[in-house]
């Protein structure tokens, strides 16, 4: 089945606000709130983040990272110890070279996009079970044998696009069950020939 759906979010007015969002004192913002603000910046609802924003976190890789081999996945926690909040995009383009994502089980939040594309040997997404938040988009496309989303069970928020397209053997959306439907900005599901029903509550309720 094919789904394309747009959800717009309105922010109420408050005193001392800019573009509808109360700024206030952001010196002690936690990573979740900082990511939320930056997500709204990308959506054009907030023009700037004040320079005094100070956040204590294990933030890393502001320029993002591309995984194209299993060795890169396996060595991630050795090369980047304590890196659990990735500020840039995470791209997994493995073709025939990646078979599992177990080395990524320390990632908790991604401020950019998570792209999982062109992987011919990934059956499920086990290894991402500690990921809770994507402040950008989740794009899962052209993965030849991917059959389910097991591994994303703790993912609760996607701030921009959820795109699932061209996964020939995807049979279920199981694994996306805990995503907050109101966090999704745009939903696109198409060209997954074995996926014939909407079997995940959060996705179905979004519709």
PDB file of C-alpha atoms in Angstrom, residues 1 116 123-126 128-129 138 140 145-155 162 164 169-179 189 192 194-204:
ATOM      1  CA  UNK A   1       0.000   0.000   0.000  1.00  0.00           C
ATOM      2  CA  UNK A 116      19.299   3.221   6.048  1.00  0.00           C
ATOM      3  CA  UNK A 123      17.375  -8.545   7.773  1.00  0.00           C
ATOM      4  CA  UNK A 124      16.334  -6.371  10.738  1.00  0.00           C
ATOM      5  CA  UNK A 125      17.609  -3.347  12.672  1.00  0.00           C
ATOM      6  CA  UNK A 126      18.799  -5.011  15.858  1.00  0.00           C
ATOM      7  CA  UNK A 128      19.612   0.302  17.316  1.00  0.00           C
ATOM      8  CA  UNK A 129      17.570  -0.730  20.337  1.00  0.00           C
ATOM      9  CA  UNK A 138      14.117   8.366   9.367  1.00  0.00           C
ATOM     10  CA  UNK A 140      14.534   3.422   5.128  1.00  0.00           C
ATOM     11  CA  UNK A 145      15.999  -8.396   2.500  1.00  0.00           C
ATOM     12  CA  UNK A 146      14.847  -6.144   5.359  1.00  0.00           C
ATOM     13  CA  UNK A 147      11.682  -7.784   6.689  1.00  0.00           C
ATOM     14  CA  UNK A 148      10.858  -5.811   9.848  1.00  0.00           C
ATOM     15  CA  UNK A 149      11.899  -2.913  12.069  1.00  0.00           C
ATOM     16  CA  UNK A 150      12.862  -4.939  15.124  1.00  0.00           C
ATOM     17  CA  UNK A 151      15.644  -2.980  16.811  1.00  0.00           C
ATOM     18  CA  UNK A 152      13.819   0.350  16.760  1.00  0.00           C
ATOM     19  CA  UNK A 153      11.446  -0.674  19.536  1.00  0.00           C
ATOM     20  CA  UNK A 154      12.537   2.168  21.848  1.00  0.00           C
ATOM     21  CA  UNK A 155      12.299   4.884  19.212  1.00  0.00           C
ATOM     22  CA  UNK A 162       9.355   8.958   8.100  1.00  0.00           C
ATOM     23  CA  UNK A 164       9.736   3.679   3.995  1.00  0.00           C
ATOM     24  CA  UNK A 169      10.812  -8.104   1.451  1.00  0.00           C
ATOM     25  CA  UNK A 170       9.399  -5.862   4.173  1.00  0.00           C
ATOM     26  CA  UNK A 171       6.365  -7.657   5.611  1.00  0.00           C
ATOM     27  CA  UNK A 172       5.615  -5.706   8.799  1.00  0.00           C
ATOM     28  CA  UNK A 173       6.163  -2.360  10.499  1.00  0.00           C
ATOM     29  CA  UNK A 174       6.709  -4.100  13.819  1.00  0.00           C
ATOM     30  CA  UNK A 175       9.454  -2.280  15.679  1.00  0.00           C
ATOM     31  CA  UNK A 176       7.945   1.152  15.089  1.00  0.00           C
ATOM     32  CA  UNK A 177       5.215   0.529  17.642  1.00  0.00           C
ATOM     33  CA  UNK A 178       6.336   3.122  20.178  1.00  0.00           C
ATOM     34  CA  UNK A 179       6.713   6.150  17.928  1.00  0.00           C
ATOM     35  CA  UNK A 189       5.223   4.561   2.705  1.00  0.00           C
ATOM     36  CA  UNK A 192       7.012  -2.289  -0.425  1.00  0.00           C
ATOM     37  CA  UNK A 194       4.864  -7.524   0.639  1.00  0.00           C
ATOM     38  CA  UNK A 195       3.606  -4.890   3.074  1.00  0.00           C
ATOM     39  CA  UNK A 196      -0.140  -4.995   2.662  1.00  0.00           C
ATOM     40  CA  UNK A 197      -1.562  -3.889   6.015  1.00  0.00           C
ATOM     41  CA  UNK A 198      -1.066  -1.150   8.562  1.00  0.00           C
ATOM     42  CA  UNK A 199      -0.146  -3.248  11.596  1.00  0.00           C
ATOM     43  CA  UNK A 200       1.447  -0.702  13.919  1.00  0.00           C
ATOM     44  CA  UNK A 201      -0.817   1.428  16.093  1.00  0.00           C
ATOM     45  CA  UNK A 202       1.261   4.624  16.034  1.00  0.00           C
ATOM     46  CA  UNK A 203       1.439   4.637  12.226  1.00  0.00           C
ATOM     47  CA  UNK A 204      -2.218   3.707  11.773  1.00  0.00           C
TER      48      UNK A 204
END
